[in-house]
Amino acid sequence: MRQRHLFTRTQKQAPRDEVTKNAELLIRAGFIYKEMAGVYAYLPLGLRVIEKIKQIIRDEMNALGGQEITMTSMQRKDLWQKTDRWDDDVVDIWFKSTLKNGTDVGLAWSHEEPITDMMKSFIHSYKDVPVFVYQFQTKLRNELRAKSGILRGREFIMKDMYSYTANEQEHESFYNKTKEAYMNVFNRVGLGGNTFITFASGGAFTEFSHEFQTITDAGEDTIYINREKNIAINEEVLSDTMLADLGVSRDELEKVKTAEVGNIFNFGTAKCQQLGLTITDERGEMIPVHLGSYGIGITRLMGTIVELFHDADGIMWPESVAPFQLHLISLLQDSTDHAEELYKRLVDAGVDVLYDDRDIRPGEKFKDADLIGIPHRVVVSEKTVETEKLEYSHRTATREKSMISFEQLTQRIQ
Ligand code: ATP
Ligand code: MG
């Protein structure tokens, strides 16, 4: 893409009420636009990152046998009443509205109830399960505080998956596979070494659920970890019995701030029973269905990546989620043929390039490139036109330059 055509511009300053790095940098670099507190639009650069993250997750969910769907944002009150999750004193983050005919509707903050009810049309016998469905969906939550940039939105994108299985064993097997798939996702987006699976309180239906917590000071959670023993416990559930069970003592634990990037839940058979989803077994007898629920905050993940990968000059995207692979910066004044030719060659070679072909000062181009944070960079100048080689650098703290060939460049990128 030609940067000349990109309608967004970088900004020197972010809105004064943005206190987190993720919001500051993403707004300044033109990835997102703030509509109001906790509500952000995703602009061309930001949407590219979102799509990269989604594709990684889609890969992993499809590998588990997940089938992608999109549910609706408007939801039925009666379904949530059946499970006692409609009232505001039970779920305090609902946005609700009323149709002209007086019917109340809820705006989706989660989807267990509507998906489970929908499954009654498709799941009737043990032969119809297991079923795993997932979606990327905008969730609306009336969050009390929305001060963490895109880490906590009132409108945000979530990947939510639901598993319908015939028994505990089948449920557990899928649950454990999902746990691994989730770690694959976090590794692939660059959060591997900083992300821990914790025990967390799981509400009424299970003793525990699991959370995926990434270490960052911008996070709102606190966990205790022991890296050697690979133990992580959410502060909310830390107890002496749990420590004894895990074979670790309090003074072996390190306290860290984290962001919850994912959460997986076992609902047991309770929710399907409340909603009337049952199946027949081999003997034709009615048996309950097990429900698992598995979420990843897509936009929170993006914000967490920025929190972990930035320096004083801007963002440093991991290659797997960067908006473009390569930033091609032309410093040529009149004859831009050389840069144009290189741009075409790179595009033909399948490289995803942002080509800075704008008529602005070199200093501004470099400042913008540092802020936007595309990993690979090639600068074309009068000096480099003379040689057969390309001036290459990587968006790391040092930004060390080297002269490499076209082939070396494409090798480095692929
Ligand atoms: P939190 O405790 O942070 O409020 P939650 O436990 O209510 O989150 P879940 O219902 O488990 O969240 O949602 C699944 C995932 O969606 C979370 O693990 C998180 O990554 C993401 N998420 C939840 N709330 C938000 C939000 N307000 N903005 C962005 N992402 C969110
Ligand atoms: Mg959660």
Short mmCIF file of C-alpha atoms and ligand atoms in Angstrom, two decimals:
data_model
loop_
_atom_site.label_atom_id
_atom_site.label_comp_id
_atom_site.label_asym_id
_atom_site.label_seq_id
_atom_site.Cartn_x
_atom_site.Cartn_y
_atom_site.Cartn_z
CA MET A 1 0.00 0.00 0.00
CA ARG A 2 1.14 3.51 -0.79
CA GLN A 3 1.37 5.62 2.32
CA ARG A 4 0.30 8.59 0.20
CA HIS A 5 -3.11 6.91 -0.02
CA LEU A 6 -3.44 6.11 3.66
CA PHE A 7 -6.02 8.57 4.96
CA THR A 8 -4.79 8.41 8.55
CA ARG A 9 -2.01 10.66 9.80
CA THR A 10 0.22 10.27 12.79
CA GLN A 11 -0.31 12.63 15.67
CA LYS A 12 2.11 14.18 18.12
CA GLN A 13 -0.28 13.74 21.01
CA ALA A 14 -2.98 11.39 22.17
CA PRO A 15 -6.11 12.62 23.97
CA ARG A 16 -5.13 13.82 27.44
CA ASP A 17 -7.39 11.35 29.24
CA GLU A 18 -5.59 8.34 27.74
CA VAL A 19 -3.21 7.15 30.41
CA THR A 20 -2.11 3.82 28.94
CA LYS A 21 0.63 3.26 26.39
CA ASN A 22 -1.53 1.06 24.19
CA ALA A 23 -4.14 3.78 23.65
CA GLU A 24 -1.59 6.56 23.36
CA LEU A 25 0.55 4.82 20.74
CA LEU A 26 -2.30 3.25 18.77
CA ILE A 27 -4.12 6.57 18.52
CA ARG A 28 -0.99 8.56 17.69
CA ALA A 29 0.08 6.08 15.02
CA GLY A 30 -3.40 6.00 13.47
CA PHE A 31 -4.40 2.40 14.26
CA ILE A 32 -7.49 3.34 16.24
CA TYR A 33 -9.81 6.31 16.70
CA LYS A 34 -11.39 7.13 20.01
CA GLU A 35 -15.14 7.64 19.78
CA MET A 36 -15.65 7.91 23.56
CA ALA A 37 -14.25 6.30 26.70
CA GLY A 38 -13.87 2.57 26.08
CA VAL A 39 -15.17 2.81 22.51
CA TYR A 40 -12.73 2.77 19.61
CA ALA A 41 -12.88 2.53 15.84
CA TYR A 42 -10.31 0.39 14.02
CA LEU A 43 -8.64 2.17 11.10
CA PRO A 44 -6.81 0.58 8.14
CA LEU A 45 -3.59 -0.16 10.06
CA GLY A 46 -5.47 -1.34 13.15
CA LEU A 47 -7.83 -3.53 11.18
CA ARG A 48 -4.87 -5.26 9.54
CA VAL A 49 -3.51 -6.19 12.97
CA ILE A 50 -6.95 -7.40 14.07
CA GLU A 51 -7.23 -9.56 10.94
CA LYS A 52 -3.77 -11.06 11.51
CA ILE A 53 -4.67 -11.97 15.09
CA LYS A 54 -8.02 -13.39 13.97
CA GLN A 55 -6.38 -15.53 11.31
CA ILE A 56 -3.97 -17.07 13.80
CA ILE A 57 -6.87 -17.86 16.13
CA ARG A 58 -9.03 -19.14 13.26
CA ASP A 59 -6.22 -21.55 12.29
CA GLU A 60 -5.99 -22.88 15.81
CA MET A 61 -9.76 -23.15 16.37
CA ASN A 62 -10.28 -24.87 13.01
CA ALA A 63 -7.54 -27.35 13.92
CA LEU A 64 -9.63 -28.26 16.99
CA GLY A 65 -12.62 -28.92 14.76
CA GLY A 66 -14.26 -25.57 15.46
CA GLN A 67 -16.85 -24.27 12.98
CA GLU A 68 -17.08 -20.53 12.51
CA ILE A 69 -20.40 -18.71 12.84
CA THR A 70 -21.66 -15.20 13.59
CA MET A 71 -24.46 -14.81 16.09
CA THR A 72 -26.59 -11.71 16.52
CA SER A 73 -25.92 -8.73 18.74
CA MET A 74 -29.59 -8.45 19.77
CA GLN A 75 -30.63 -11.12 22.23
CA ARG A 76 -33.84 -12.44 23.78
CA LYS A 77 -34.67 -11.61 27.35
CA ASP A 78 -36.53 -14.90 27.95
CA LEU A 79 -33.40 -16.96 27.27
CA TRP A 80 -31.34 -15.07 29.82
CA GLN A 81 -34.18 -15.21 32.31
CA LYS A 82 -34.17 -19.01 32.11
CA THR A 83 -30.62 -19.05 33.43
CA ASP A 84 -31.07 -16.14 35.83
CA ARG A 85 -28.59 -13.92 34.01
CA TRP A 86 -30.97 -11.17 32.82
CA ASP A 87 -31.30 -9.06 35.96
CA ASP A 88 -28.85 -6.20 36.40
CA ASP A 89 -28.06 -7.22 39.95
CA VAL A 90 -26.82 -10.59 38.62
CA VAL A 91 -25.05 -9.31 35.48
CA ASP A 92 -24.16 -5.66 35.99
CA ILE A 93 -22.67 -4.93 32.57
CA TRP A 94 -25.78 -5.36 30.40
CA PHE A 95 -26.75 -2.82 27.78
CA LYS A 96 -30.46 -3.27 27.13
CA SER A 97 -32.99 -1.75 24.82
CA THR A 98 -36.72 -1.97 24.10
CA LEU A 99 -38.36 -2.49 20.74
CA LYS A 100 -41.23 -0.22 19.65
CA ASN A 101 -43.67 -3.02 20.47
CA GLY A 102 -42.43 -3.09 24.06
CA THR A 103 -40.23 -6.19 23.82
CA ASP A 104 -37.00 -5.98 25.81
CA VAL A 105 -33.78 -7.01 24.08
CA GLY A 106 -30.29 -7.41 25.45
CA LEU A 107 -27.18 -6.34 23.58
CA ALA A 108 -24.68 -9.17 23.45
CA TRP A 109 -22.10 -9.25 26.24
CA SER A 110 -21.71 -13.05 25.84
CA HIS A 111 -23.44 -15.80 23.86
CA GLU A 112 -23.88 -18.99 25.92
CA GLU A 113 -27.67 -18.63 26.15
CA PRO A 114 -28.56 -17.83 22.50
CA ILE A 115 -26.13 -20.39 21.05
CA THR A 116 -27.31 -23.12 23.40
CA ASP A 117 -30.93 -22.35 22.53
CA MET A 118 -30.09 -22.36 18.82
CA MET A 119 -28.42 -25.76 19.20
CA LYS A 120 -31.79 -27.23 20.20
CA SER A 121 -32.62 -27.04 16.48
CA PHE A 122 -29.61 -29.12 15.51
CA ILE A 123 -28.52 -31.36 18.38
CA HIS A 124 -30.92 -34.17 19.27
CA SER A 125 -28.99 -37.37 19.79
CA TYR A 126 -25.56 -38.53 20.96
CA LYS A 127 -24.74 -38.84 17.26
CA ASP A 128 -25.05 -35.07 16.83
CA VAL A 129 -22.23 -34.24 19.26
CA PRO A 130 -19.53 -33.16 19.85
CA VAL A 131 -20.11 -29.76 18.30
CA PHE A 132 -17.64 -26.89 18.60
CA VAL A 133 -18.62 -23.47 17.30
CA TYR A 134 -16.84 -20.16 17.50
CA GLN A 135 -17.19 -16.60 16.31
CA PHE A 136 -15.44 -13.27 16.25
CA GLN A 137 -18.03 -10.91 17.58
CA THR A 138 -18.38 -7.43 18.92
CA LYS A 139 -19.36 -7.58 22.56
CA LEU A 140 -21.00 -4.72 24.40
CA ARG A 141 -20.43 -4.35 28.11
CA ASN A 142 -21.33 -1.43 30.30
CA GLU A 143 -18.01 -1.50 32.14
CA LEU A 144 -17.72 0.72 35.17
CA ARG A 145 -14.20 1.90 34.42
CA ALA A 146 -12.77 2.08 30.93
CA LYS A 147 -9.38 3.62 31.52
CA SER A 148 -7.08 0.97 30.12
CA GLY A 149 -7.35 1.86 26.44
CA ILE A 150 -8.31 -1.12 24.30
CA LEU A 151 -7.54 -3.48 27.19
CA ARG A 152 -11.01 -2.73 28.52
CA GLY A 153 -13.58 -1.60 26.01
CA ARG A 154 -17.28 -1.01 26.40
CA GLU A 155 -17.40 -2.31 22.86
CA PHE A 156 -14.72 -4.84 21.95
CA ILE A 157 -14.03 -7.84 19.74
CA MET A 158 -13.98 -11.27 21.32
CA LYS A 159 -13.41 -14.72 19.95
CA ASP A 160 -15.81 -16.93 21.80
CA MET A 161 -16.10 -20.66 21.32
CA TYR A 162 -18.63 -23.10 22.76
CA SER A 163 -18.34 -26.86 23.08
CA TYR A 164 -21.29 -29.24 23.29
CA THR A 165 -20.31 -32.72 24.37
CA ALA A 166 -22.07 -35.86 25.57
CA ASN A 167 -20.14 -36.52 28.76
CA GLU A 168 -17.52 -35.29 31.18
CA GLN A 169 -14.72 -37.22 29.51
CA GLU A 170 -15.43 -35.80 26.07
CA HIS A 171 -15.70 -32.34 27.59
CA GLU A 172 -12.41 -32.63 29.42
CA SER A 173 -10.56 -33.90 26.40
CA PHE A 174 -11.70 -30.90 24.34
CA TYR A 175 -11.09 -28.49 27.21
CA ASN A 176 -7.50 -29.67 27.53
CA LYS A 177 -6.90 -29.48 23.79
CA THR A 178 -8.24 -25.95 23.81
CA LYS A 179 -5.89 -25.02 26.60
CA GLU A 180 -2.99 -26.08 24.36
CA ALA A 181 -4.44 -24.31 21.32
CA TYR A 182 -4.74 -21.13 23.38
CA MET A 183 -1.09 -21.32 24.37
CA ASN A 184 -0.25 -21.80 20.67
CA VAL A 185 -2.17 -18.61 19.92
CA PHE A 186 -0.35 -16.62 22.60
CA ASN A 187 3.00 -17.99 21.46
CA ARG A 188 2.27 -17.17 17.85
CA VAL A 189 1.30 -13.55 18.57
CA GLY A 190 4.51 -13.04 20.54
CA LEU A 191 3.23 -13.28 24.11
CA GLY A 192 4.56 -16.78 24.81
CA GLY A 193 7.10 -16.28 27.60
CA ASN A 194 4.90 -13.75 29.36
CA THR A 195 1.63 -15.64 29.43
CA PHE A 196 0.59 -18.01 32.23
CA ILE A 197 -2.37 -20.29 32.74
CA THR A 198 -3.93 -19.60 36.11
CA PHE A 199 -6.57 -21.17 38.22
CA ALA A 200 -9.38 -18.74 38.73
CA SER A 201 -12.75 -18.81 40.36
CA GLY A 202 -15.24 -20.24 37.94
CA GLY A 203 -18.57 -19.13 39.25
CA ALA A 204 -21.35 -21.45 40.28
CA PHE A 205 -20.75 -24.42 38.03
CA THR A 206 -17.14 -25.42 38.45
CA GLU A 207 -14.62 -25.15 41.15
CA PHE A 208 -12.18 -23.53 38.77
CA SER A 209 -11.91 -22.08 35.37
CA HIS A 210 -8.62 -21.23 33.72
CA GLU A 211 -7.41 -17.81 32.78
CA PHE A 212 -4.61 -16.87 30.44
CA GLN A 213 -2.77 -13.99 32.04
CA THR A 214 -0.05 -11.93 30.37
CA ILE A 215 2.40 -10.02 32.50
CA THR A 216 2.07 -6.27 32.00
CA ASP A 217 1.86 -3.35 34.38
CA ALA A 218 -1.07 -2.04 32.35
CA GLY A 219 -3.13 -5.08 33.33
CA GLU A 220 -5.85 -4.95 35.96
CA ASP A 221 -5.26 -8.37 37.53
CA THR A 222 -2.70 -9.66 39.99
CA ILE A 223 -1.32 -13.18 39.94
CA TYR A 224 1.37 -15.10 41.78
CA ILE A 225 3.83 -17.11 39.74
CA ASN A 226 6.69 -19.52 40.14
CA ARG A 227 8.52 -19.74 36.83
CA GLU A 228 10.56 -22.88 37.60
CA LYS A 229 7.56 -24.88 38.70
CA ASN A 230 5.40 -23.22 36.04
CA ILE A 231 2.74 -22.39 38.59
CA ALA A 232 0.46 -19.38 38.36
CA ILE A 233 -2.39 -18.55 40.71
CA ASN A 234 -4.88 -15.73 40.52
CA GLU A 235 -4.85 -13.53 43.61
CA GLU A 236 -8.61 -14.01 43.94
CA VAL A 237 -8.29 -17.72 44.69
CA LEU A 238 -4.95 -17.90 46.49
CA SER A 239 -5.30 -19.96 49.65
CA ASP A 240 -3.15 -22.15 51.88
CA THR A 241 -4.95 -25.29 50.76
CA MET A 242 -4.29 -24.43 47.14
CA LEU A 243 -0.61 -23.79 47.83
CA ALA A 244 -0.35 -27.12 49.62
CA ASP A 245 -2.09 -28.87 46.71
CA LEU A 246 0.34 -27.34 44.25
CA GLY A 247 3.38 -28.05 46.43
CA VAL A 248 4.60 -24.47 46.60
CA SER A 249 4.99 -22.04 49.46
CA ARG A 250 4.08 -18.36 49.55
CA ASP A 251 7.67 -17.13 49.63
CA GLU A 252 8.45 -19.01 46.41
CA LEU A 253 5.88 -16.92 44.58
CA GLU A 254 6.43 -13.72 42.64
CA LYS A 255 3.60 -11.17 42.52
CA VAL A 256 2.97 -9.70 39.06
CA LYS A 257 0.39 -7.48 37.37
CA THR A 258 -1.33 -9.07 34.41
CA ALA A 259 -3.97 -8.67 31.74
CA GLU A 260 -6.45 -11.53 31.29
CA VAL A 261 -6.17 -12.28 27.57
CA GLY A 262 -8.23 -15.47 27.64
CA ASN A 263 -10.61 -17.38 29.84
CA ILE A 264 -11.98 -20.91 29.55
CA PHE A 265 -14.92 -22.26 31.51
CA ASN A 266 -16.69 -25.47 32.27
CA PHE A 267 -20.43 -24.91 32.65
CA GLY A 268 -21.08 -28.58 33.29
CA THR A 269 -24.57 -29.66 32.31
CA ALA A 270 -26.40 -26.93 34.20
CA LYS A 271 -26.83 -24.37 31.44
CA CYS A 272 -28.02 -26.86 28.81
CA GLN A 273 -30.50 -28.22 31.34
CA GLN A 274 -31.84 -24.76 32.17
CA LEU A 275 -32.32 -24.04 28.49
CA GLY A 276 -33.71 -27.46 27.65
CA LEU A 277 -30.93 -28.81 25.44
CA THR A 278 -30.83 -32.58 25.98
CA ILE A 279 -29.90 -35.52 23.77
CA THR A 280 -30.81 -39.17 23.60
CA ASP A 281 -28.15 -41.79 24.25
CA GLU A 282 -27.68 -45.20 22.56
CA ARG A 283 -30.66 -46.61 24.45
CA GLY A 284 -32.90 -43.69 23.58
CA GLU A 285 -32.75 -42.20 27.05
CA MET A 286 -32.46 -38.46 27.65
CA ILE A 287 -29.05 -37.31 28.84
CA PRO A 288 -27.74 -33.81 29.57
CA VAL A 289 -25.24 -31.96 27.37
CA HIS A 290 -21.99 -30.50 28.68
CA LEU A 291 -21.16 -26.93 27.79
CA GLY A 292 -17.71 -25.35 27.70
CA SER A 293 -17.09 -21.69 26.96
CA TYR A 294 -13.78 -20.32 25.69
CA GLY A 295 -12.99 -16.62 25.19
CA ILE A 296 -10.10 -14.57 23.90
CA GLY A 297 -10.25 -10.79 23.89
CA ILE A 298 -9.00 -9.91 20.39
CA THR A 299 -8.72 -6.18 20.97
CA ARG A 300 -7.36 -6.68 24.50
CA LEU A 301 -4.74 -8.99 23.00
CA MET A 302 -3.77 -6.29 20.50
CA GLY A 303 -3.44 -3.73 23.31
CA THR A 304 -1.41 -6.14 25.41
CA ILE A 305 0.99 -6.72 22.51
CA VAL A 306 1.55 -2.95 22.30
CA GLU A 307 2.09 -2.75 26.06
CA LEU A 308 4.83 -5.38 25.77
CA PHE A 309 6.40 -4.30 22.52
CA HIS A 310 7.13 -0.59 22.36
CA ASP A 311 9.91 1.85 23.14
CA ALA A 312 10.15 5.62 23.50
CA ASP A 313 9.71 6.09 19.73
CA GLY A 314 6.72 3.87 19.14
CA ILE A 315 5.38 0.36 18.61
CA MET A 316 7.55 -2.67 17.75
CA TRP A 317 5.10 -5.23 16.31
CA PRO A 318 5.95 -8.92 16.40
CA GLU A 319 6.16 -10.07 12.77
CA SER A 320 3.15 -12.36 13.03
CA VAL A 321 0.71 -9.53 13.75
CA ALA A 322 2.37 -6.49 12.17
CA PRO A 323 0.10 -4.45 9.85
CA PHE A 324 2.66 -4.85 7.07
CA GLN A 325 5.80 -6.95 6.83
CA LEU A 326 7.99 -4.26 5.33
CA HIS A 327 8.16 -0.48 5.44
CA LEU A 328 9.75 0.80 2.25
CA ILE A 329 10.87 4.38 2.71
CA SER A 330 11.89 6.44 -0.28
CA LEU A 331 14.05 9.50 0.31
CA LEU A 332 14.45 10.18 -3.41
CA GLN A 333 13.54 13.68 -4.51
CA ASP A 334 12.75 13.87 -8.20
CA SER A 335 13.33 10.56 -9.83
CA THR A 336 11.38 8.05 -7.76
CA ASP A 337 11.68 5.36 -10.43
CA HIS A 338 14.07 3.30 -8.41
CA ALA A 339 11.77 3.14 -5.38
CA GLU A 340 8.71 2.52 -7.56
CA GLU A 341 10.46 -0.36 -9.26
CA LEU A 342 11.53 -1.89 -5.98
CA TYR A 343 7.99 -1.53 -4.60
CA LYS A 344 6.56 -3.41 -7.60
CA ARG A 345 9.19 -6.09 -7.31
CA LEU A 346 8.43 -6.61 -3.62
CA VAL A 347 4.68 -6.76 -4.20
CA ASP A 348 5.24 -9.28 -7.01
CA ALA A 349 7.36 -11.35 -4.63
CA GLY A 350 4.35 -11.49 -2.29
CA VAL A 351 5.71 -9.12 0.33
CA ASP A 352 3.17 -7.03 2.25
CA VAL A 353 4.66 -3.53 1.89
CA LEU A 354 3.78 -0.11 3.20
CA TYR A 355 5.55 2.21 0.76
CA ASP A 356 6.28 5.70 2.03
CA ASP A 357 6.08 7.64 -1.21
CA ARG A 358 5.01 10.90 0.42
CA ASP A 359 6.64 14.26 -0.28
CA ILE A 360 7.70 15.03 3.25
CA ARG A 361 11.03 15.43 5.04
CA PRO A 362 13.09 12.27 5.74
CA GLY A 363 13.02 13.02 9.47
CA GLU A 364 9.23 12.91 9.48
CA LYS A 365 9.20 9.64 7.55
CA PHE A 366 11.53 7.99 10.05
CA LYS A 367 9.56 9.32 13.01
CA ASP A 368 6.33 7.94 11.54
CA ALA A 369 7.96 4.61 10.71
CA ASP A 370 9.25 4.25 14.27
CA LEU A 371 5.83 5.09 15.68
CA ILE A 372 3.92 2.70 13.38
CA GLY A 373 6.41 -0.07 14.15
CA ILE A 374 6.55 -2.28 11.06
CA PRO A 375 9.35 -4.80 11.72
CA HIS A 376 11.39 -4.81 8.48
CA ARG A 377 12.53 -1.57 6.87
CA VAL A 378 14.28 -0.65 3.63
CA VAL A 379 15.38 2.89 2.87
CA VAL A 380 15.95 4.00 -0.71
CA SER A 381 18.12 7.09 -1.11
CA GLU A 382 20.50 8.67 -3.69
CA LYS A 383 23.24 6.79 -1.90
CA THR A 384 21.64 3.35 -2.19
CA VAL A 385 20.61 3.83 -5.83
CA GLU A 386 24.32 3.73 -6.66
CA THR A 387 24.73 0.24 -5.24
CA GLU A 388 23.06 -3.03 -6.09
CA LYS A 389 22.20 -3.50 -2.43
CA LEU A 390 19.37 -2.39 -0.19
CA GLU A 391 19.70 -0.47 3.05
CA TYR A 392 17.97 -2.68 5.57
CA SER A 393 17.13 -2.28 9.23
CA HIS A 394 14.78 -3.87 11.74
CA ARG A 395 12.47 -2.01 14.11
CA THR A 396 14.39 -2.92 17.22
CA ALA A 397 15.85 -0.59 19.79
CA THR A 398 19.16 -0.34 17.91
CA ARG A 399 17.78 -0.16 14.36
CA GLU A 400 21.20 -1.26 13.10
CA LYS A 401 21.62 -0.84 9.36
CA SER A 402 23.05 -3.35 6.92
CA MET A 403 23.36 -3.59 3.14
CA ILE A 404 21.69 -6.71 1.78
CA SER A 405 20.54 -8.08 -1.56
CA PHE A 406 16.91 -8.36 -2.70
CA GLU A 407 17.07 -12.13 -2.20
CA GLN A 408 18.43 -11.77 1.31
CA LEU A 409 15.61 -9.38 2.09
CA THR A 410 12.84 -11.67 0.89
CA GLN A 411 14.46 -14.56 2.77
CA ARG A 412 14.50 -12.54 5.97
CA ILE A 413 10.85 -11.65 5.57
CA GLN A 414 9.50 -15.09 4.67
P1 ATP B 1 -12.53 -9.09 33.07
O1 ATP B 1 -12.39 -9.89 34.33
O2 ATP B 1 -11.25 -8.53 32.56
O3 ATP B 1 -13.64 -8.08 33.14
P2 ATP B 1 -14.16 -11.20 32.10
O4 ATP B 1 -13.66 -12.31 32.96
O5 ATP B 1 -15.42 -10.56 32.43
O6 ATP B 1 -13.01 -10.09 31.94
P3 ATP B 1 -14.82 -12.99 29.96
O7 ATP B 1 -16.28 -12.91 30.03
O8 ATP B 1 -14.13 -14.18 30.51
O9 ATP B 1 -14.19 -11.67 30.58
O10 ATP B 1 -14.40 -12.69 28.45
C1 ATP B 1 -13.45 -13.45 27.72
C2 ATP B 1 -12.27 -12.57 27.34
O11 ATP B 1 -12.68 -11.36 26.70
C3 ATP B 1 -11.45 -12.10 28.52
O12 ATP B 1 -10.53 -13.09 28.90
C4 ATP B 1 -10.77 -10.87 27.97
O13 ATP B 1 -9.61 -11.22 27.24
C5 ATP B 1 -11.80 -10.30 27.02
N1 ATP B 1 -12.53 -9.18 27.64
C6 ATP B 1 -13.44 -9.23 28.63
N2 ATP B 1 -13.93 -8.02 28.90
C7 ATP B 1 -13.31 -7.17 28.05
C8 ATP B 1 -13.40 -5.77 27.81
N3 ATP B 1 -14.23 -5.00 28.52
N4 ATP B 1 -12.63 -5.23 26.83
C9 ATP B 1 -11.80 -5.99 26.11
N5 ATP B 1 -11.67 -7.31 26.29
C10 ATP B 1 -12.41 -7.91 27.24
MG MG B 2 -12.80 -13.82 32.48
#
